[in-house]
CSV table of C-alpha atoms in Angstrom, one decimal:
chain,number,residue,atom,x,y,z
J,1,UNK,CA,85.8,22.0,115.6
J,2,UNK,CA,85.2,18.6,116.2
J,3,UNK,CA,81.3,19.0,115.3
J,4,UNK,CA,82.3,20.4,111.9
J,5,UNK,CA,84.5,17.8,111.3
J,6,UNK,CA,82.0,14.9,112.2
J,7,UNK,CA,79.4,16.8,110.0
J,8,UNK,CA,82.0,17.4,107.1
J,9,UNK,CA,82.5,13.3,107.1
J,10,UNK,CA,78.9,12.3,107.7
J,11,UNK,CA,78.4,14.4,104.4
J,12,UNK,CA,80.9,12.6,102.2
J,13,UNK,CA,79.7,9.5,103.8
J,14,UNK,CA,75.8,10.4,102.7
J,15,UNK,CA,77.4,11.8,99.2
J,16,UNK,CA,79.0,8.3,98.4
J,17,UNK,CA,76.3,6.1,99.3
J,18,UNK,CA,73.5,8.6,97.3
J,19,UNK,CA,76.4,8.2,94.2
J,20,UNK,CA,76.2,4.2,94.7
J,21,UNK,CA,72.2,4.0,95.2
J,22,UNK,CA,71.9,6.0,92.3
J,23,UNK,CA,74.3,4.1,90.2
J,24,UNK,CA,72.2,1.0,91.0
J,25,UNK,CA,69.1,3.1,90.3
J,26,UNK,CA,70.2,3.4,86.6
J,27,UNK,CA,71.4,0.0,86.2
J,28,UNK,CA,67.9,-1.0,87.1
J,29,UNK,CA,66.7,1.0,84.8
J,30,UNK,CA,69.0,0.3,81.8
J,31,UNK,CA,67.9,-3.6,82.5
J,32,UNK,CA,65.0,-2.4,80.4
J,33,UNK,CA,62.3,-5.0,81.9
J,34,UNK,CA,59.0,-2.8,83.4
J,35,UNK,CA,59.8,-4.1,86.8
J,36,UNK,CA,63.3,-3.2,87.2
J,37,UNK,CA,62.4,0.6,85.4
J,38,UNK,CA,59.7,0.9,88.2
J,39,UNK,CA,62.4,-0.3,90.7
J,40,UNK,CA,65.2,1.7,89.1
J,41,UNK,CA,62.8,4.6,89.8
J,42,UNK,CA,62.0,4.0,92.6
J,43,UNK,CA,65.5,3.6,94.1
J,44,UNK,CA,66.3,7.1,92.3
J,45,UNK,CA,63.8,8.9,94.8
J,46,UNK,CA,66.0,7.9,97.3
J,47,UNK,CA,69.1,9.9,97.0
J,48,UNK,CA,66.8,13.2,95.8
J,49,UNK,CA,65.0,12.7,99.1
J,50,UNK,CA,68.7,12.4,101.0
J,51,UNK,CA,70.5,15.4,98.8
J,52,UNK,CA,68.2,17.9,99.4
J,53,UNK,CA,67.8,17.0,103.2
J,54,UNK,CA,71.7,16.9,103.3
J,55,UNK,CA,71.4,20.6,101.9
J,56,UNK,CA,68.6,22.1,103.6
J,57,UNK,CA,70.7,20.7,106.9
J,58,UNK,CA,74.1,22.2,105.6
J,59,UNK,CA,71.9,25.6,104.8
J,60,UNK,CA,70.9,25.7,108.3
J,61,UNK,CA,74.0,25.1,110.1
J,62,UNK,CA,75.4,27.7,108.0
J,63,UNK,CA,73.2,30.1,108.9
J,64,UNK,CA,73.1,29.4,112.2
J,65,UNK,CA,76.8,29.7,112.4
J,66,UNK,CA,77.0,33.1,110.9
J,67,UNK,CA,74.7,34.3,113.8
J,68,UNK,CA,76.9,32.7,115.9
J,69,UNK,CA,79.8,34.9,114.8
J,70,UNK,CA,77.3,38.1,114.3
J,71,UNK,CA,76.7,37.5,117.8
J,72,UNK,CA,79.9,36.7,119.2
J,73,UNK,CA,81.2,40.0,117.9
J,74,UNK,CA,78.7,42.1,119.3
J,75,UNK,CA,79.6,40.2,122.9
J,76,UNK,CA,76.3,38.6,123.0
J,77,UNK,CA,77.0,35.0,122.8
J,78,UNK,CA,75.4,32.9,125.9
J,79,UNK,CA,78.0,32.5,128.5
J,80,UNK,CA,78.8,28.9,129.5
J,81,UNK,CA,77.5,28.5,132.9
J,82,UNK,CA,76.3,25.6,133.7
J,83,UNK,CA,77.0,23.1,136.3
J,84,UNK,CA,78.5,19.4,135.5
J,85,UNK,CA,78.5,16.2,136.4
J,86,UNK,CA,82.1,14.8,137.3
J,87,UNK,CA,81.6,12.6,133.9
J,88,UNK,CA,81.0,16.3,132.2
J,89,UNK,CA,77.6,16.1,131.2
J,90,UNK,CA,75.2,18.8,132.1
J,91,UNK,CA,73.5,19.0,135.1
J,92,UNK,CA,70.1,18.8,134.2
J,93,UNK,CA,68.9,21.0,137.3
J,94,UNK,CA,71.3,23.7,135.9
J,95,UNK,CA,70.3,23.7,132.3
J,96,UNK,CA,66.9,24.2,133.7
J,97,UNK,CA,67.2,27.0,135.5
J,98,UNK,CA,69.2,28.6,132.6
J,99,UNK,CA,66.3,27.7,130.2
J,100,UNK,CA,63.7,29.4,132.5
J,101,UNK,CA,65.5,32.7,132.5
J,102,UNK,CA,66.3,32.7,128.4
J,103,UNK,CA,63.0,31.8,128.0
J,104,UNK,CA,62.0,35.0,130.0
J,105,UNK,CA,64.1,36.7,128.5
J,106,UNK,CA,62.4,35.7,125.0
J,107,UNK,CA,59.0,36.4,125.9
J,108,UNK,CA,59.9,40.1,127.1
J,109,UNK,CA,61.3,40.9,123.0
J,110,UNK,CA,59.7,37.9,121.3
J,111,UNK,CA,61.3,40.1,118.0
J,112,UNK,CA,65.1,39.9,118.9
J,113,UNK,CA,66.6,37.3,117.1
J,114,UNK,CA,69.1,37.3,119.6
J,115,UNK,CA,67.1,36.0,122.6
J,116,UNK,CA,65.8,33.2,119.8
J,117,UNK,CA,69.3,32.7,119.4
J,118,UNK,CA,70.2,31.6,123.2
J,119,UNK,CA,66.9,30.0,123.9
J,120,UNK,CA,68.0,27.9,121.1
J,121,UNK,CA,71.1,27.3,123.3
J,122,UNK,CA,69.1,27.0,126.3
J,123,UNK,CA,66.6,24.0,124.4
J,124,UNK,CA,70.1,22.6,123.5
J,125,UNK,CA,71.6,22.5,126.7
J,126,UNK,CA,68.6,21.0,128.0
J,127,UNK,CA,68.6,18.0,125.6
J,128,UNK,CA,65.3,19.2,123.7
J,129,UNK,CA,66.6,19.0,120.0
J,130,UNK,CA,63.5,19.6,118.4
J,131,UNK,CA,62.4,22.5,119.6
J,132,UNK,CA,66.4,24.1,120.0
J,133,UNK,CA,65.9,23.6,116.2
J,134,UNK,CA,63.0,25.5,116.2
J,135,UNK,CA,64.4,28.3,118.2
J,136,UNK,CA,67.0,28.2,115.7
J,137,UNK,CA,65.0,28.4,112.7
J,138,UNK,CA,63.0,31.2,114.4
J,139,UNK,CA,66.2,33.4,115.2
J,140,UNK,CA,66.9,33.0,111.6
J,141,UNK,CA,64.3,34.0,109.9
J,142,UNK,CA,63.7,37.2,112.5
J,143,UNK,CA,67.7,37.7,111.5
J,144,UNK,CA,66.8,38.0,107.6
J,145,UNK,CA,63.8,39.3,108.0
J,146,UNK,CA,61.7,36.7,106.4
J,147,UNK,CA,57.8,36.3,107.6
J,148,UNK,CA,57.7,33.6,110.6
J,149,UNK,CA,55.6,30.4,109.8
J,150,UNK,CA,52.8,29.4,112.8
């Protein structure tokens, strides 16, 4: 819950600030001279650039959350085993060992969106970002079906 509130305030944070760049985007613009036009339009990029990465971002957690749930409610949801440090963090040894098996586990029904789904986890709990993403993104496209980009 906390995650989705940090997320949900990081959002109206991003909203407000693309509202104010843009404002002074126009008002660059409106000054009329060729400079501050070219300047105006330039600054106007900006929030574009920042909504539609703020939405493609909000699409994919949204996504990823209803396979959450699909998967919860078929009782498939990775179980929490991992070993911790006394400060809580995840032992890196553990998330390792984890990883190794989901990753099997992936390569023996590369197809099932599920085991995309909890190597995703796995990437996660190991503190690789970038390719948990990818895991993610791969899940969801074998979940709807959509041809998977090489």
């Amino acid at each position: 819950m906390r995650a989705k509130i940090t997320y949900a305030v990081t959002a109206a944070v991003l909203v407000v600030y693309f509202v104010l760049v843009g404002s002074r985007g126009v008002l660059l613009i409106q000054h009329g001279t060729a400079l501050t036009v070219a300047f105006g339009a330039a600054v106007l990029i900006l929030p574009v650039i920042g909504v539609w990465f703020l939405w493609q971002n909000t699409r994919f957690v949204q996504r990823a959350n209803r396979l959450a749930v699909e998967l919860e409610a078929e009782g498939g949801l990775p179980v929490d085993e991992l070993k911790r440090t006394p400060g809580g963090r995840i032992d890196r040894e553990s998330a390792d060992e984890v990883f190794a098996r989901r990753k099997a586990e992936t390569e023996d029904s590369p197809d099932d969106w599920r085991c995309w789904f909890r190597l995703a986890v796995a990437y996660h709990d190991a503190r690789d970002t970038p390719r948990a993403r990818k895991a993610m993104q791969r899940a969801i496209a074998l979940h709807e079906g959509r041809p998977l980009g090489v």
